[in-house]
Every structure is written in C-alpha cells, then in structure tokens.
Amino acid sequence: MGRYDDYKQRVLRISQRLSADGYFGSKSGSAGNVSMLVEGEDAVVVTPTRMQYDVMAVADICVVDFDLAPIEGEHKPSIETPMHIATYKARADVSAVIHTHQTFASALSILNQPIPPLFDEVTLAIGNVIDVVPYALSGTRELHDNVARKLANRCHCYILQNHGTLCIGTDLDKTFTFVELLEKSAHIYMQALATGKPITVLPEKTVAQLHAAVIARQDREIARKQTNH
Ligand code: 13P
C-alpha cells in the first residue's frame, strides 16, 4: 500500500458519496472538488480536474505540495487546489475541504444572502453565520483571496457568490455532515423567505455561547496538531 493510499481512498469515498447524493449539482458531471491535508506535511490529497466521479479510481486522486508540484498521480489536480491550499494556510484547525455546487445553498449564492443562525445544532457545528464570499471566476487568485479573507470568521461553511459552497473541517466525515447541515439550513431558509413572513433567528446570547464552543473546539484541534508535530 502506498504512503498516501489511505488518504486517497477517503477522498474518493466522500467524493463519490457527494456526487451520488447530488451535492455537486449533477450526478454524472465533474463539478466540485474534495481534498485532505496530509498530517504533518505541506501536501494535499485532492480530486483530479474535470473527471467524472463515478469512473474515478484511487489511482486518479492527486497528491501535490503547497506549490502545486506533483508528488503522486498522473492527472492534473482540481483547478481549485490553490483555494484548498489557501484554506489550509489560513486555518490551522482545518484538515479537510469540500467544494460543492449544492442546490439550495447555490440559490442563496445568487441572492447574495448569508444564512443567519437559525438552529442551535447547526450553529454549534458550523458557527454563527454562513457568509457569502464575493464572486470571482473559478480557479482564479482573486477567488482564493476572497475566500481567505472570509475564513477569519472561524466558521465551517461558506457560500461562494454565483458559484457554490466551501465546507471545511477537521476530517472528511465531519465536513460531509457540514455539507448536509448547510443544505438543510439553506433549504429551510429559502422556504421560509418565500412566505414573505418575518423570520426569527437564535437569541444573540445563545449564538455567542455556541460560537465560543466552535472556536474552543478549533483551538483544541490546533493544540493537538502542534503537540503531534
Ligand atoms: P475541477 O474539475 O478542476 O475540480 O473544477 C470543478 C469546479 O467546481 C470549479 O469550481
């Protein structure tokens, strides 16, 4: 078994699940991308660019360093790899990144509408807001810079204006759950907005407590990584 095979298997498994569940916008296309940070290395394991998920194999997953130099794999990495690397550099608590084109969050992306704190279990998982990253063309430096600026809010999900989403976490399974919670929240928020009636959000004090718990969890993960390396 190769040095990065376990990472590659996990990236492939989650990518195919996201695709089969429709989170990439189509079940047969190649949109979206997934990566993991290699623990203790400046290297990422990432899906290849423009490859359908249902035909993707472990050997197709790429490993590149932070300068995009190839370490393993014969395909070009996702065009959004620099956005994933920018995320790992900006957020020491993050070891997994998922970029989707999921339906209801994408609807909010064209309304340029952040999701306020609506449910306590979602706020405890994702943080106090699901903010919108201003539009820039896919794969560009401008998009990576716009993302990097928003990451300072220490949340786990972002809506990319007129594009899709970015979900980040300590591992791929938890990040997959953030993708699901984001879609649930976006779906309910859209339905509620469509009634035209006023929407209630969580009380400010509760939001502050829940967000503090999110930050404390991140700080514990950063300390764990520092102890291990
Ligand atoms: P890749 O196929 O290069 O990963 O690009 C897909 C995408 O969603 C770009 O934003």
Short mmCIF file of C-alpha atoms and ligand atoms in Angstrom, two decimals:
data_model
loop_
_atom_site.label_atom_id
_atom_site.label_comp_id
_atom_site.label_asym_id
_atom_site.label_seq_id
_atom_site.Cartn_x
_atom_site.Cartn_y
_atom_site.Cartn_z
CA MET A 1 0.00 0.00 0.00
CA GLY A 2 1.35 3.44 -0.97
CA ARG A 3 2.09 6.17 1.55
CA TYR A 4 -0.93 8.27 0.59
CA ASP A 5 -3.38 5.46 -0.33
CA ASP A 6 -5.45 5.72 2.84
CA TYR A 7 -5.96 9.47 2.21
CA LYS A 8 -6.79 8.79 -1.46
CA GLN A 9 -9.38 6.16 -0.53
CA ARG A 10 -11.09 8.55 1.90
CA VAL A 11 -11.11 11.41 -0.66
CA LEU A 12 -12.57 9.08 -3.32
CA ARG A 13 -15.23 7.60 -0.99
CA ILE A 14 -16.56 11.01 0.13
CA SER A 15 -16.37 12.47 -3.41
CA GLN A 16 -18.42 9.60 -4.84
CA ARG A 17 -20.95 9.89 -1.99
CA LEU A 18 -21.29 13.66 -2.54
CA SER A 19 -21.75 13.08 -6.27
CA ALA A 20 -24.30 10.27 -5.80
CA ASP A 21 -26.24 12.45 -3.33
CA GLY A 22 -26.34 15.32 -5.88
CA TYR A 23 -24.21 17.79 -3.91
CA PHE A 24 -22.04 18.55 -6.94
CA GLY A 25 -25.05 19.86 -8.89
CA SER A 26 -25.29 16.85 -11.22
CA LYS A 27 -24.83 13.15 -10.53
CA SER A 28 -22.94 12.48 -13.78
CA GLY A 29 -20.67 15.54 -14.06
CA SER A 30 -17.28 16.55 -12.69
CA ALA A 31 -18.10 19.77 -10.81
CA GLY A 32 -16.94 20.25 -7.23
CA ASN A 33 -13.75 19.02 -5.58
CA VAL A 34 -12.50 17.46 -2.36
CA SER A 35 -9.16 17.45 -0.54
CA MET A 36 -7.41 16.39 2.63
CA LEU A 37 -4.31 17.84 4.21
CA VAL A 38 -1.57 15.27 4.83
CA GLU A 39 -0.95 15.41 8.58
CA GLY A 40 2.47 16.92 9.34
CA GLU A 41 3.27 17.73 5.69
CA ASP A 42 2.72 20.71 3.39
CA ALA A 43 0.88 18.39 0.98
CA VAL A 44 -2.73 17.85 -0.09
CA VAL A 45 -4.56 14.83 -1.49
CA VAL A 46 -7.09 16.21 -3.97
CA THR A 47 -9.51 15.14 -6.70
CA PRO A 48 -8.30 15.48 -10.32
CA THR A 49 -9.69 18.24 -12.53
CA ARG A 50 -12.67 17.55 -14.81
CA MET A 51 -13.10 13.85 -14.10
CA GLN A 52 -16.49 12.19 -13.56
CA TYR A 53 -16.82 10.82 -10.05
CA ASP A 54 -18.48 7.52 -10.98
CA VAL A 55 -15.46 6.44 -13.04
CA MET A 56 -12.83 7.87 -10.66
CA ALA A 57 -10.44 5.36 -9.04
CA VAL A 58 -7.99 5.62 -6.12
CA ALA A 59 -5.08 5.89 -8.59
CA ASP A 60 -6.70 9.00 -10.17
CA ILE A 61 -6.50 11.03 -6.94
CA CYS A 62 -3.62 13.55 -6.96
CA VAL A 63 -1.08 14.43 -4.27
CA VAL A 64 0.61 17.85 -4.61
CA ASP A 65 2.70 20.08 -2.38
CA PHE A 66 1.73 23.63 -1.37
CA ASP A 67 3.44 24.96 -4.55
CA LEU A 68 1.26 22.59 -6.63
CA ALA A 69 4.30 20.45 -7.53
CA PRO A 70 3.08 16.88 -8.15
CA ILE A 71 4.02 14.24 -5.53
CA GLU A 72 1.82 11.39 -6.83
CA GLY A 73 -0.74 10.87 -9.60
CA GLU A 74 -0.76 11.26 -13.35
CA HIS A 75 -3.65 13.74 -13.64
CA LYS A 76 -3.78 17.49 -13.15
CA PRO A 77 -5.24 18.40 -9.74
CA SER A 78 -8.54 20.33 -9.42
CA ILE A 79 -8.31 23.93 -10.63
CA GLU A 80 -9.49 24.93 -7.14
CA THR A 81 -6.48 23.30 -5.43
CA PRO A 82 -4.97 26.75 -4.67
CA MET A 83 -8.27 27.65 -2.90
CA HIS A 84 -7.96 24.49 -0.79
CA ILE A 85 -4.29 25.26 -0.01
CA ALA A 86 -5.17 28.89 0.86
CA THR A 87 -7.74 27.45 3.31
CA TYR A 88 -5.23 25.12 5.00
CA LYS A 89 -2.75 28.01 5.30
CA ALA A 90 -5.36 30.39 6.77
CA ARG A 91 -7.00 27.90 9.15
CA ALA A 92 -4.69 25.66 11.19
CA ASP A 93 -7.71 23.74 12.56
CA VAL A 94 -8.73 22.53 9.08
CA SER A 95 -7.61 19.22 7.51
CA ALA A 96 -10.44 18.61 5.01
CA VAL A 97 -12.04 20.84 2.35
CA ILE A 98 -15.14 20.16 0.23
CA HIS A 99 -16.28 22.48 -2.58
CA THR A 100 -19.84 21.74 -3.80
CA HIS A 101 -22.45 23.10 -6.19
CA GLN A 102 -25.39 22.05 -3.97
CA THR A 103 -28.84 23.31 -4.97
CA PHE A 104 -30.34 25.36 -2.11
CA ALA A 105 -27.05 26.92 -0.97
CA SER A 106 -26.44 27.84 -4.64
CA ALA A 107 -29.86 29.55 -4.73
CA LEU A 108 -28.71 31.74 -1.82
CA SER A 109 -25.43 32.32 -3.69
CA ILE A 110 -27.32 34.12 -6.46
CA LEU A 111 -29.34 36.10 -3.90
CA ASN A 112 -26.01 37.04 -2.21
CA GLN A 113 -27.76 36.10 1.03
CA PRO A 114 -25.86 34.81 4.10
CA ILE A 115 -27.70 32.36 6.38
CA PRO A 116 -28.16 33.74 9.90
CA PRO A 117 -28.04 31.49 12.99
CA LEU A 118 -31.39 29.63 12.77
CA PHE A 119 -30.92 26.33 14.67
CA ASP A 120 -28.74 25.59 17.68
CA GLU A 121 -27.37 22.24 16.41
CA VAL A 122 -26.32 23.87 13.12
CA THR A 123 -24.73 26.89 14.86
CA LEU A 124 -22.84 24.57 17.23
CA ALA A 125 -21.49 22.62 14.23
CA ILE A 126 -20.85 25.41 11.69
CA GLY A 127 -20.57 28.67 13.65
CA ASN A 128 -22.56 31.90 13.95
CA VAL A 129 -23.12 32.65 10.26
CA ILE A 130 -22.90 31.07 6.80
CA ASP A 131 -21.42 34.05 5.00
CA VAL A 132 -21.15 34.78 1.26
CA VAL A 133 -17.70 35.05 -0.35
CA PRO A 134 -17.79 37.74 -3.09
CA TYR A 135 -17.77 36.41 -6.67
CA ALA A 136 -14.59 35.80 -8.61
CA LEU A 137 -14.05 33.42 -11.54
CA SER A 138 -13.44 29.72 -10.67
CA GLY A 139 -9.79 28.81 -10.25
CA THR A 140 -8.55 32.42 -10.00
CA ARG A 141 -6.25 34.02 -7.45
CA GLU A 142 -8.99 36.58 -6.78
CA LEU A 143 -11.37 33.80 -5.65
CA HIS A 144 -8.73 32.28 -3.34
CA ASP A 145 -8.02 35.71 -1.86
CA ASN A 146 -11.74 36.39 -1.32
CA VAL A 147 -12.12 33.02 0.43
CA ALA A 148 -9.01 33.53 2.59
CA ARG A 149 -10.41 36.88 3.83
CA LYS A 150 -13.71 35.29 4.98
CA LEU A 151 -12.05 32.39 6.83
CA ALA A 152 -11.12 34.73 9.70
CA ASN A 153 -14.73 34.42 10.95
CA ARG A 154 -13.81 30.88 12.14
CA CYS A 155 -16.94 29.24 10.74
CA HIS A 156 -17.09 25.94 8.82
CA CYS A 157 -19.30 26.72 5.80
CA TYR A 158 -19.29 29.49 3.19
CA ILE A 159 -21.45 30.31 0.18
CA LEU A 160 -19.48 31.30 -2.93
CA GLN A 161 -21.43 34.01 -4.73
CA ASN A 162 -22.90 32.81 -8.07
CA HIS A 163 -20.92 29.59 -7.75
CA GLY A 164 -21.50 27.12 -4.88
CA THR A 165 -20.10 26.43 -1.43
CA LEU A 166 -16.97 25.73 0.59
CA CYS A 167 -17.17 23.49 3.67
CA ILE A 168 -14.16 22.88 5.91
CA GLY A 169 -13.40 20.76 8.95
CA THR A 170 -11.00 18.56 10.86
CA ASP A 171 -11.80 15.47 8.77
CA LEU A 172 -13.84 14.50 5.72
CA ASP A 173 -16.68 12.76 7.59
CA LYS A 174 -17.36 15.79 9.78
CA THR A 175 -17.05 18.10 6.77
CA PHE A 176 -19.56 15.94 4.87
CA THR A 177 -22.00 16.49 7.76
CA PHE A 178 -21.41 20.27 7.46
CA VAL A 179 -22.34 19.99 3.75
CA GLU A 180 -25.60 18.28 4.76
CA LEU A 181 -26.38 20.79 7.54
CA LEU A 182 -25.68 23.68 5.16
CA GLU A 183 -28.10 22.27 2.59
CA LYS A 184 -30.77 21.64 5.22
CA SER A 185 -30.41 25.23 6.51
CA ALA A 186 -30.39 26.74 3.01
CA HIS A 187 -33.48 24.71 2.01
CA ILE A 188 -35.48 25.71 5.10
CA TYR A 189 -34.31 29.35 4.90
CA MET A 190 -35.38 29.60 1.24
CA GLN A 191 -38.79 28.07 2.02
CA ALA A 192 -39.25 30.45 4.96
CA LEU A 193 -38.13 33.51 2.91
CA ALA A 194 -40.62 32.55 0.19
CA THR A 195 -43.54 33.06 2.59
CA GLY A 196 -42.61 36.75 2.94
CA LYS A 197 -43.24 36.49 6.69
CA PRO A 198 -40.66 37.62 9.28
CA ILE A 199 -38.03 35.06 10.28
CA THR A 200 -36.82 34.55 13.85
CA VAL A 201 -33.13 33.85 14.50
CA LEU A 202 -31.48 32.41 17.64
CA PRO A 203 -31.05 34.83 20.57
CA GLU A 204 -27.74 36.75 20.46
CA LYS A 205 -26.54 35.36 23.78
CA THR A 206 -27.11 31.78 22.66
CA VAL A 207 -25.31 32.42 19.37
CA ALA A 208 -22.31 33.88 21.24
CA GLN A 209 -22.15 30.81 23.53
CA LEU A 210 -22.40 28.35 20.65
CA HIS A 211 -19.82 30.18 18.54
CA ALA A 212 -17.43 30.27 21.51
CA ALA A 213 -17.78 26.46 21.70
CA VAL A 214 -16.93 26.20 17.98
CA ILE A 215 -13.78 28.30 18.48
CA ALA A 216 -12.78 26.30 21.57
CA ARG A 217 -13.10 23.06 19.51
CA GLN A 218 -10.88 24.56 16.81
CA ASP A 219 -8.29 25.67 19.38
CA ARG A 220 -8.17 22.12 20.81
CA GLU A 221 -7.54 20.75 17.31
CA ILE A 222 -4.76 23.29 16.68
CA ALA A 223 -3.15 22.34 20.03
CA ARG A 224 -3.44 18.62 19.15
CA LYS A 225 -1.66 19.19 15.84
CA GLN A 226 1.06 21.27 17.47
CA THR A 227 1.66 18.55 20.09
CA ASN A 228 1.92 15.83 17.41
CA HIS A 229 4.40 17.72 15.22
P1 13P B 1 -12.30 20.90 -11.13
O1 13P B 1 -12.92 19.84 -12.03
O2 13P B 1 -11.00 21.43 -11.68
O3 13P B 1 -12.18 20.38 -9.72
O4 13P B 1 -13.27 22.17 -11.11
C1 13P B 1 -14.61 21.98 -10.77
C2 13P B 1 -15.20 23.18 -10.09
O5 13P B 1 -16.20 23.03 -9.41
C3 13P B 1 -14.58 24.50 -10.23
O6 13P B 1 -15.11 25.40 -9.32
#
